[in-house]
JSON list of C-alpha atoms and ligand atoms in Angstrom, two decimals:
[
{"chain": "X", "resi": 1, "resn": "MET", "atom": "CA", "xyz": [78.75, 85.12, 115.23]},
{"chain": "X", "resi": 2, "resn": "GLN", "atom": "CA", "xyz": [80.26, 88.53, 114.39]},
{"chain": "X", "resi": 3, "resn": "ARG", "atom": "CA", "xyz": [83.02, 87.93, 116.95]},
{"chain": "X", "resi": 4, "resn": "LEU", "atom": "CA", "xyz": [83.86, 84.59, 115.42]},
{"chain": "X", "resi": 5, "resn": "LYS", "atom": "CA", "xyz": [83.91, 86.11, 111.93]},
{"chain": "X", "resi": 6, "resn": "ARG", "atom": "CA", "xyz": [86.19, 88.92, 113.16]},
{"chain": "X", "resi": 7, "resn": "PHE", "atom": "CA", "xyz": [88.50, 86.43, 114.84]},
{"chain": "X", "resi": 8, "resn": "LEU", "atom": "CA", "xyz": [88.75, 84.27, 111.72]},
{"chain": "X", "resi": 9, "resn": "ILE", "atom": "CA", "xyz": [89.40, 87.20, 109.37]},
{"chain": "X", "resi": 10, "resn": "ARG", "atom": "CA", "xyz": [91.98, 88.71, 111.71]},
{"chain": "X", "resi": 11, "resn": "SER", "atom": "CA", "xyz": [93.76, 85.39, 111.99]},
{"chain": "X", "resi": 12, "resn": "LEU", "atom": "CA", "xyz": [93.79, 85.13, 108.22]},
{"chain": "X", "resi": 13, "resn": "ARG", "atom": "CA", "xyz": [95.15, 88.67, 107.90]},
{"chain": "X", "resi": 14, "resn": "PHE", "atom": "CA", "xyz": [97.91, 87.78, 110.34]},
{"chain": "X", "resi": 15, "resn": "LEU", "atom": "CA", "xyz": [98.76, 84.64, 108.42]},
{"chain": "X", "resi": 16, "resn": "VAL", "atom": "CA", "xyz": [98.84, 86.58, 105.15]},
{"chain": "X", "resi": 17, "resn": "GLN", "atom": "CA", "xyz": [101.21, 89.12, 106.74]},
{"chain": "X", "resi": 18, "resn": "ILE", "atom": "CA", "xyz": [103.60, 86.35, 107.77]},
{"chain": "X", "resi": 19, "resn": "VAL", "atom": "CA", "xyz": [103.50, 84.73, 104.33]},
{"chain": "X", "resi": 20, "resn": "PHE", "atom": "CA", "xyz": [104.22, 88.04, 102.59]},
{"chain": "X", "resi": 21, "resn": "SER", "atom": "CA", "xyz": [107.01, 88.91, 105.07]},
{"chain": "X", "resi": 22, "resn": "ILE", "atom": "CA", "xyz": [108.72, 85.66, 104.07]},
{"chain": "X", "resi": 23, "resn": "LEU", "atom": "CA", "xyz": [108.07, 86.19, 100.35]},
{"chain": "X", "resi": 24, "resn": "ILE", "atom": "CA", "xyz": [109.35, 89.78, 100.45]},
{"chain": "X", "resi": 25, "resn": "GLY", "atom": "CA", "xyz": [112.43, 88.61, 102.38]},
{"chain": "X", "resi": 26, "resn": "LEU", "atom": "CA", "xyz": [113.11, 85.89, 99.83]},
{"chain": "X", "resi": 27, "resn": "GLY", "atom": "CA", "xyz": [112.08, 88.06, 96.89]},
{"chain": "X", "resi": 28, "resn": "LYS", "atom": "CA", "xyz": [115.52, 89.21, 95.86]},
{"chain": "X", "resi": 29, "resn": "TRP", "atom": "CA", "xyz": [116.83, 85.65, 95.71]},
{"chain": "X", "resi": 30, "resn": "LEU", "atom": "CA", "xyz": [113.77, 84.44, 93.85]},
{"chain": "X", "resi": 31, "resn": "GLY", "atom": "CA", "xyz": [113.81, 87.37, 91.44]},
{"chain": "X", "resi": 32, "resn": "LEU", "atom": "CA", "xyz": [110.40, 88.66, 92.58]},
{"chain": "X", "resi": 33, "resn": "SER", "atom": "CA", "xyz": [109.65, 92.37, 92.55]},
{"chain": "X", "resi": 34, "resn": "GLU", "atom": "CA", "xyz": [109.19, 93.80, 96.07]},
{"chain": "X", "resi": 35, "resn": "GLU", "atom": "CA", "xyz": [106.71, 96.40, 94.80]},
{"chain": "X", "resi": 36, "resn": "GLU", "atom": "CA", "xyz": [104.64, 93.72, 93.07]},
{"chain": "X", "resi": 37, "resn": "LEU", "atom": "CA", "xyz": [104.60, 91.52, 96.19]},
{"chain": "X", "resi": 38, "resn": "ILE", "atom": "CA", "xyz": [103.57, 94.43, 98.39]},
{"chain": "X", "resi": 39, "resn": "GLY", "atom": "CA", "xyz": [100.86, 95.33, 95.88]},
{"chain": "X", "resi": 40, "resn": "ARG", "atom": "CA", "xyz": [99.49, 91.79, 96.12]},
{"chain": "X", "resi": 41, "resn": "HIS", "atom": "CA", "xyz": [99.63, 91.85, 99.91]},
{"chain": "X", "resi": 42, "resn": "ILE", "atom": "CA", "xyz": [97.73, 95.16, 99.93]},
{"chain": "X", "resi": 43, "resn": "ARG", "atom": "CA", "xyz": [95.02, 93.79, 97.62]},
{"chain": "X", "resi": 44, "resn": "ILE", "atom": "CA", "xyz": [94.52, 90.69, 99.80]},
{"chain": "X", "resi": 45, "resn": "ASN", "atom": "CA", "xyz": [94.60, 92.76, 103.00]},
{"chain": "X", "resi": 46, "resn": "ASN", "atom": "CA", "xyz": [91.99, 95.19, 101.65]},
{"chain": "X", "resi": 47, "resn": "TYR", "atom": "CA", "xyz": [89.74, 92.33, 100.56]},
{"chain": "X", "resi": 48, "resn": "LEU", "atom": "CA", "xyz": [89.88, 90.76, 104.03]},
{"chain": "X", "resi": 49, "resn": "VAL", "atom": "CA", "xyz": [89.46, 94.06, 105.89]},
{"chain": "X", "resi": 50, "resn": "LYS", "atom": "CA", "xyz": [86.32, 94.88, 103.90]},
{"chain": "X", "resi": 51, "resn": "HIS", "atom": "CA", "xyz": [84.71, 91.71, 105.25]},
{"chain": "X", "resi": 52, "resn": "GLU", "atom": "CA", "xyz": [85.83, 92.10, 108.86]},
{"chain": "X", "resi": 53, "resn": "PRO", "atom": "CA", "xyz": [83.23, 93.33, 111.38]},
{"chain": "X", "resi": 54, "resn": "TRP", "atom": "CA", "xyz": [84.48, 96.15, 113.63]},
{"chain": "X", "resi": 55, "resn": "PRO", "atom": "CA", "xyz": [84.78, 95.76, 117.39]},
{"chain": "X", "resi": 56, "resn": "ALA", "atom": "CA", "xyz": [81.95, 97.38, 119.34]},
{"chain": "X", "resi": 57, "resn": "GLY", "atom": "CA", "xyz": [82.68, 100.76, 120.94]},
{"chain": "X", "resi": 58, "resn": "SER", "atom": "CA", "xyz": [85.40, 101.88, 118.54]},
{"chain": "X", "resi": 59, "resn": "ASN", "atom": "CA", "xyz": [85.72, 105.47, 117.38]},
{"chain": "X", "resi": 60, "resn": "GLY", "atom": "CA", "xyz": [84.75, 105.27, 113.72]},
{"chain": "X", "resi": 61, "resn": "LEU", "atom": "CA", "xyz": [86.95, 105.69, 110.73]},
{"chain": "X", "resi": 62, "resn": "PHE", "atom": "CA", "xyz": [90.11, 107.75, 110.34]},
{"chain": "X", "resi": 63, "resn": "LEU", "atom": "CA", "xyz": [91.60, 109.10, 107.11]},
{"chain": "X", "resi": 64, "resn": "LEU", "atom": "CA", "xyz": [95.37, 109.37, 106.87]},
{"chain": "X", "resi": 65, "resn": "ALA", "atom": "CA", "xyz": [97.20, 111.02, 103.99]},
{"chain": "X", "resi": 66, "resn": "PRO", "atom": "CA", "xyz": [100.91, 111.69, 103.38]},
{"chain": "X", "resi": 67, "resn": "SER", "atom": "CA", "xyz": [102.29, 115.23, 103.26]},
{"chain": "X", "resi": 68, "resn": "CYS", "atom": "CA", "xyz": [103.76, 114.56, 99.79]},
{"chain": "X", "resi": 69, "resn": "LEU", "atom": "CA", "xyz": [100.19, 114.90, 98.52]},
{"chain": "X", "resi": 70, "resn": "GLN", "atom": "CA", "xyz": [100.42, 118.64, 99.17]},
{"chain": "X", "resi": 71, "resn": "ASN", "atom": "CA", "xyz": [101.56, 120.71, 96.19]},
{"chain": "X", "resi": 72, "resn": "LYS", "atom": "CA", "xyz": [105.28, 121.33, 96.69]},
{"chain": "X", "resi": 73, "resn": "ASP", "atom": "CA", "xyz": [104.89, 125.10, 96.24]},
{"chain": "X", "resi": 74, "resn": "CYS", "atom": "CA", "xyz": [102.08, 125.42, 98.75]},
{"chain": "X", "resi": 75, "resn": "THR", "atom": "CA", "xyz": [103.03, 127.10, 102.03]},
{"chain": "X", "resi": 76, "resn": "ALA", "atom": "CA", "xyz": [99.92, 126.14, 104.02]},
{"chain": "X", "resi": 77, "resn": "LYS", "atom": "CA", "xyz": [100.87, 124.35, 107.27]},
{"chain": "X", "resi": 78, "resn": "ILE", "atom": "CA", "xyz": [98.40, 121.53, 106.74]},
{"chain": "X", "resi": 79, "resn": "THR", "atom": "CA", "xyz": [100.31, 119.00, 108.87]},
{"chain": "X", "resi": 80, "resn": "ASN", "atom": "CA", "xyz": [99.66, 121.27, 111.87]},
{"chain": "X", "resi": 81, "resn": "ASP", "atom": "CA", "xyz": [96.06, 121.93, 110.97]},
{"chain": "X", "resi": 82, "resn": "ILE", "atom": "CA", "xyz": [94.29, 120.61, 107.90]},
{"chain": "X", "resi": 83, "resn": "GLN", "atom": "CA", "xyz": [92.04, 123.68, 107.94]},
{"chain": "X", "resi": 84, "resn": "GLU", "atom": "CA", "xyz": [95.06, 125.73, 106.85]},
{"chain": "X", "resi": 85, "resn": "CYS", "atom": "CA", "xyz": [94.40, 124.37, 103.34]},
{"chain": "X", "resi": 86, "resn": "ARG", "atom": "CA", "xyz": [92.99, 127.21, 101.23]},
{"chain": "X", "resi": 87, "resn": "ARG", "atom": "CA", "xyz": [91.29, 124.72, 98.89]},
{"chain": "X", "resi": 88, "resn": "CYS", "atom": "CA", "xyz": [92.86, 126.14, 95.77]},
{"chain": "X", "resi": 89, "resn": "GLY", "atom": "CA", "xyz": [92.61, 122.75, 94.04]},
{"chain": "X", "resi": 90, "resn": "ARG", "atom": "CA", "xyz": [96.26, 122.45, 92.99]},
{"chain": "X", "resi": 91, "resn": "CYS", "atom": "CA", "xyz": [96.46, 119.15, 94.85]},
{"chain": "X", "resi": 92, "resn": "ASN", "atom": "CA", "xyz": [94.16, 116.41, 96.19]},
{"chain": "X", "resi": 93, "resn": "VAL", "atom": "CA", "xyz": [94.23, 117.78, 99.74]},
{"chain": "X", "resi": 94, "resn": "LYS", "atom": "CA", "xyz": [91.23, 119.96, 98.80]},
{"chain": "X", "resi": 95, "resn": "ASP", "atom": "CA", "xyz": [89.31, 116.88, 97.55]},
{"chain": "X", "resi": 96, "resn": "LEU", "atom": "CA", "xyz": [90.17, 114.84, 100.65]},
{"chain": "X", "resi": 97, "resn": "LEU", "atom": "CA", "xyz": [89.21, 117.69, 102.95]},
{"chain": "X", "resi": 98, "resn": "GLU", "atom": "CA", "xyz": [85.85, 118.15, 101.25]},
{"chain": "X", "resi": 99, "resn": "MET", "atom": "CA", "xyz": [85.14, 114.44, 101.32]},
{"chain": "X", "resi": 100, "resn": "ALA", "atom": "CA", "xyz": [86.11, 114.21, 105.01]},
{"chain": "X", "resi": 101, "resn": "GLU", "atom": "CA", "xyz": [83.76, 117.08, 105.83]},
{"chain": "X", "resi": 102, "resn": "THR", "atom": "CA", "xyz": [80.88, 115.61, 103.82]},
{"chain": "X", "resi": 103, "resn": "ARG", "atom": "CA", "xyz": [81.33, 112.19, 105.43]},
{"chain": "X", "resi": 104, "resn": "GLN", "atom": "CA", "xyz": [82.17, 113.68, 108.84]},
{"chain": "X", "resi": 105, "resn": "LEU", "atom": "CA", "xyz": [85.43, 111.79, 109.13]},
{"chain": "X", "resi": 106, "resn": "PRO", "atom": "CA", "xyz": [88.63, 112.91, 110.85]},
{"chain": "X", "resi": 107, "resn": "LEU", "atom": "CA", "xyz": [91.43, 113.57, 108.35]},
{"chain": "X", "resi": 108, "resn": "MET", "atom": "CA", "xyz": [95.09, 114.01, 109.05]},
{"chain": "X", "resi": 109, "resn": "VAL", "atom": "CA", "xyz": [97.99, 114.78, 106.75]},
{"chain": "X", "resi": 110, "resn": "VAL", "atom": "CA", "xyz": [101.19, 113.40, 108.23]},
{"chain": "X", "resi": 111, "resn": "THR", "atom": "CA", "xyz": [104.87, 113.76, 107.45]},
{"chain": "X", "resi": 112, "resn": "GLY", "atom": "CA", "xyz": [105.77, 110.12, 107.94]},
{"chain": "X", "resi": 113, "resn": "GLY", "atom": "CA", "xyz": [104.66, 106.67, 108.88]},
{"chain": "X", "resi": 114, "resn": "THR", "atom": "CA", "xyz": [105.81, 107.01, 112.50]},
{"chain": "X", "resi": 115, "resn": "VAL", "atom": "CA", "xyz": [103.59, 110.02, 113.16]},
{"chain": "X", "resi": 116, "resn": "ALA", "atom": "CA", "xyz": [100.68, 108.27, 111.49]},
{"chain": "X", "resi": 117, "resn": "ARG", "atom": "CA", "xyz": [101.13, 105.12, 113.55]},
{"chain": "X", "resi": 118, "resn": "GLU", "atom": "CA", "xyz": [101.35, 107.12, 116.79]},
{"chain": "X", "resi": 119, "resn": "ARG", "atom": "CA", "xyz": [98.17, 108.98, 115.94]},
{"chain": "X", "resi": 120, "resn": "VAL", "atom": "CA", "xyz": [96.30, 105.79, 115.19]},
{"chain": "X", "resi": 121, "resn": "LYS", "atom": "CA", "xyz": [97.42, 104.20, 118.45]},
{"chain": "X", "resi": 122, "resn": "GLU", "atom": "CA", "xyz": [96.51, 107.26, 120.55]},
{"chain": "X", "resi": 123, "resn": "ASN", "atom": "CA", "xyz": [92.89, 107.02, 119.42]},
{"chain": "X", "resi": 124, "resn": "ASN", "atom": "CA", "xyz": [90.52, 104.11, 119.51]},
{"chain": "X", "resi": 125, "resn": "TYR", "atom": "CA", "xyz": [89.60, 104.10, 115.83]},
{"chain": "X", "resi": 126, "resn": "GLY", "atom": "CA", "xyz": [87.60, 101.25, 114.37]},
{"chain": "X", "resi": 127, "resn": "GLY", "atom": "CA", "xyz": [89.37, 101.41, 111.03]},
{"chain": "X", "resi": 128, "resn": "VAL", "atom": "CA", "xyz": [91.77, 103.47, 108.95]},
{"chain": "X", "resi": 129, "resn": "ILE", "atom": "CA", "xyz": [91.91, 104.49, 105.31]},
{"chain": "X", "resi": 130, "resn": "ALA", "atom": "CA", "xyz": [95.61, 105.06, 104.69]},
{"chain": "X", "resi": 131, "resn": "ILE", "atom": "CA", "xyz": [97.06, 106.64, 101.55]},
{"chain": "X", "resi": 132, "resn": "ALA", "atom": "CA", "xyz": [100.80, 106.23, 100.93]},
{"chain": "X", "resi": 133, "resn": "CYS", "atom": "CA", "xyz": [103.42, 104.49, 98.82]},
{"chain": "X", "resi": 134, "resn": "GLU", "atom": "CA", "xyz": [103.72, 100.69, 98.85]},
{"chain": "X", "resi": 135, "resn": "ARG", "atom": "CA", "xyz": [106.47, 100.50, 101.48]},
{"chain": "X", "resi": 136, "resn": "GLU", "atom": "CA", "xyz": [104.81, 102.86, 103.95]},
{"chain": "X", "resi": 137, "resn": "LEU", "atom": "CA", "xyz": [101.53, 101.00, 103.56]},
{"chain": "X", "resi": 138, "resn": "GLU", "atom": "CA", "xyz": [103.17, 97.60, 104.05]},
{"chain": "X", "resi": 139, "resn": "THR", "atom": "CA", "xyz": [104.79, 98.79, 107.30]},
{"chain": "X", "resi": 140, "resn": "GLY", "atom": "CA", "xyz": [101.61, 100.56, 108.39]},
{"chain": "X", "resi": 141, "resn": "ILE", "atom": "CA", "xyz": [99.40, 97.50, 107.89]},
{"chain": "X", "resi": 142, "resn": "ARG", "atom": "CA", "xyz": [101.76, 95.44, 110.07]},
{"chain": "X", "resi": 143, "resn": "ASP", "atom": "CA", "xyz": [102.24, 98.06, 112.79]},
{"chain": "X", "resi": 144, "resn": "ALA", "atom": "CA", "xyz": [98.55, 98.88, 113.07]},
{"chain": "X", "resi": 145, "resn": "PHE", "atom": "CA", "xyz": [97.49, 95.20, 113.33]},
{"chain": "X", "resi": 146, "resn": "PRO", "atom": "CA", "xyz": [94.88, 94.16, 114.47]},
{"chain": "X", "resi": 147, "resn": "LEU", "atom": "CA", "xyz": [93.32, 97.48, 113.45]},
{"chain": "X", "resi": 148, "resn": "PRO", "atom": "CA", "xyz": [91.68, 97.15, 110.02]},
{"chain": "X", "resi": 149, "resn": "VAL", "atom": "CA", "xyz": [93.51, 99.31, 107.46]},
{"chain": "X", "resi": 150, "resn": "ILE", "atom": "CA", "xyz": [92.35, 99.85, 103.91]},
{"chain": "X", "resi": 151, "resn": "ALA", "atom": "CA", "xyz": [95.54, 100.75, 102.10]},
{"chain": "X", "resi": 152, "resn": "ILE", "atom": "CA", "xyz": [95.41, 102.95, 99.00]},
{"chain": "X", "resi": 153, "resn": "ILE", "atom": "CA", "xyz": [98.56, 103.30, 96.92]},
{"chain": "X", "resi": 154, "resn": "ASN", "atom": "CA", "xyz": [99.27, 106.85, 95.80]},
{"chain": "X", "resi": 155, "resn": "GLU", "atom": "CA", "xyz": [100.20, 107.92, 92.26]},
{"chain": "X", "resi": 156, "resn": "ARG", "atom": "CA", "xyz": [103.66, 109.38, 91.73]},
{"chain": "X", "resi": 157, "resn": "PRO", "atom": "CA", "xyz": [103.70, 111.17, 88.37]},
{"chain": "X", "resi": 158, "resn": "GLU", "atom": "CA", "xyz": [106.75, 113.25, 89.38]},
{"chain": "X", "resi": 159, "resn": "GLY", "atom": "CA", "xyz": [108.57, 110.45, 91.21]},
{"chain": "X", "resi": 160, "resn": "PRO", "atom": "CA", "xyz": [108.49, 109.49, 94.90]},
{"chain": "X", "resi": 161, "resn": "CYS", "atom": "CA", "xyz": [107.60, 111.93, 97.68]},
{"chain": "X", "resi": 162, "resn": "VAL", "atom": "CA", "xyz": [106.74, 114.98, 95.57]},
{"chain": "X", "resi": 163, "resn": "ASN", "atom": "CA", "xyz": [103.39, 116.19, 94.23]},
{"chain": "X", "resi": 164, "resn": "THR", "atom": "CA", "xyz": [101.86, 112.75, 94.63]},
{"chain": "X", "resi": 165, "resn": "ARG", "atom": "CA", "xyz": [98.23, 112.22, 93.68]},
{"chain": "X", "resi": 166, "resn": "ILE", "atom": "CA", "xyz": [95.36, 109.99, 94.75]},
{"chain": "X", "resi": 167, "resn": "ASP", "atom": "CA", "xyz": [92.41, 108.56, 92.86]},
{"chain": "X", "resi": 168, "resn": "MET", "atom": "CA", "xyz": [89.49, 109.94, 94.87]},
{"chain": "X", "resi": 169, "resn": "LYS", "atom": "CA", "xyz": [87.20, 107.20, 93.53]},
{"chain": "X", "resi": 170, "resn": "LYS", "atom": "CA", "xyz": [89.36, 104.62, 95.32]},
{"chain": "X", "resi": 171, "resn": "VAL", "atom": "CA", "xyz": [89.17, 106.60, 98.54]},
{"chain": "X", "resi": 172, "resn": "GLU", "atom": "CA", "xyz": [85.37, 106.87, 98.29]},
{"chain": "X", "resi": 173, "resn": "GLU", "atom": "CA", "xyz": [85.14, 103.13, 97.62]},
{"chain": "X", "resi": 174, "resn": "GLY", "atom": "CA", "xyz": [87.38, 102.36, 100.59]},
{"chain": "X", "resi": 175, "resn": "VAL", "atom": "CA", "xyz": [85.32, 104.55, 102.91]},
{"chain": "X", "resi": 176, "resn": "ASN", "atom": "CA", "xyz": [82.05, 103.00, 101.72]},
{"chain": "X", "resi": 177, "resn": "GLU", "atom": "CA", "xyz": [83.34, 99.46, 102.05]},
{"chain": "X", "resi": 178, "resn": "LEU", "atom": "CA", "xyz": [84.86, 99.98, 105.47]},
{"chain": "X", "resi": 179, "resn": "LEU", "atom": "CA", "xyz": [81.76, 101.70, 106.80]},
{"chain": "X", "resi": 180, "resn": "GLU", "atom": "CA", "xyz": [79.61, 98.83, 105.50]},
{"chain": "X", "resi": 181, "resn": "GLY", "atom": "CA", "xyz": [81.55, 96.49, 107.77]},
{"chain": "X", "resi": 182, "resn": "ALA", "atom": "CA", "xyz": [81.09, 98.77, 110.80]},
{"chain": "L", "resi": 1, "resn": "SF4", "atom": "S1", "xyz": [94.60, 122.43, 97.83]},
{"chain": "L", "resi": 1, "resn": "SF4", "atom": "FE1", "xyz": [95.28, 123.12, 99.87]},
{"chain": "L", "resi": 1, "resn": "SF4", "atom": "S2", "xyz": [97.15, 121.97, 100.30]},
{"chain": "L", "resi": 1, "resn": "SF4", "atom": "FE2", "xyz": [96.74, 121.79, 98.07]},
{"chain": "L", "resi": 1, "resn": "SF4", "atom": "S3", "xyz": [97.95, 123.44, 97.16]},
{"chain": "L", "resi": 1, "resn": "SF4", "atom": "FE3", "xyz": [95.87, 124.26, 97.53]},
{"chain": "L", "resi": 1, "resn": "SF4", "atom": "S4", "xyz": [95.99, 125.21, 99.56]},
{"chain": "L", "resi": 1, "resn": "SF4", "atom": "FE4", "xyz": [97.78, 123.91, 99.35]}
]
């Protein structure tokens, strides 16, 4: 029964991806905002992923965050080793690190989508919580398929790619919901 449910939800996710690829492609001619379309795709994807049972034998949940979350003046080499973070609290890396430790989840801060996708493929994770901007998340959801990805859009109070922020409540919710489906 679980296998059938997983198959049906995955098929639906795939179908949704195709529909949104077409819509995003046609968006400029139809006058639709790409960011808005991606936002809708992410919401539907997350809804479906939360209801999808994980495959047996997978390696739990993985947390992925972008390096732009790190305070721009911080010199800690957290993309090499997250434990380099001194937990000063100037950015959300401290919060993510503490949550990952409490929940015993692997956390990685990556410089770009390619590195993130490679890391996910190298390991047999059951699901991913990915934090990034809309475009990176849209690409990540497609590239990681059929892996379930809960996508969380970052906040960009200072513009793209610098001192970005994340609502930790959303991350907690994502972790809880994904683990419920495990
Ligand atoms: S919380 Fe960690 S990553 Fe963020 S500024 Fe402080 S030391 Fe750097």
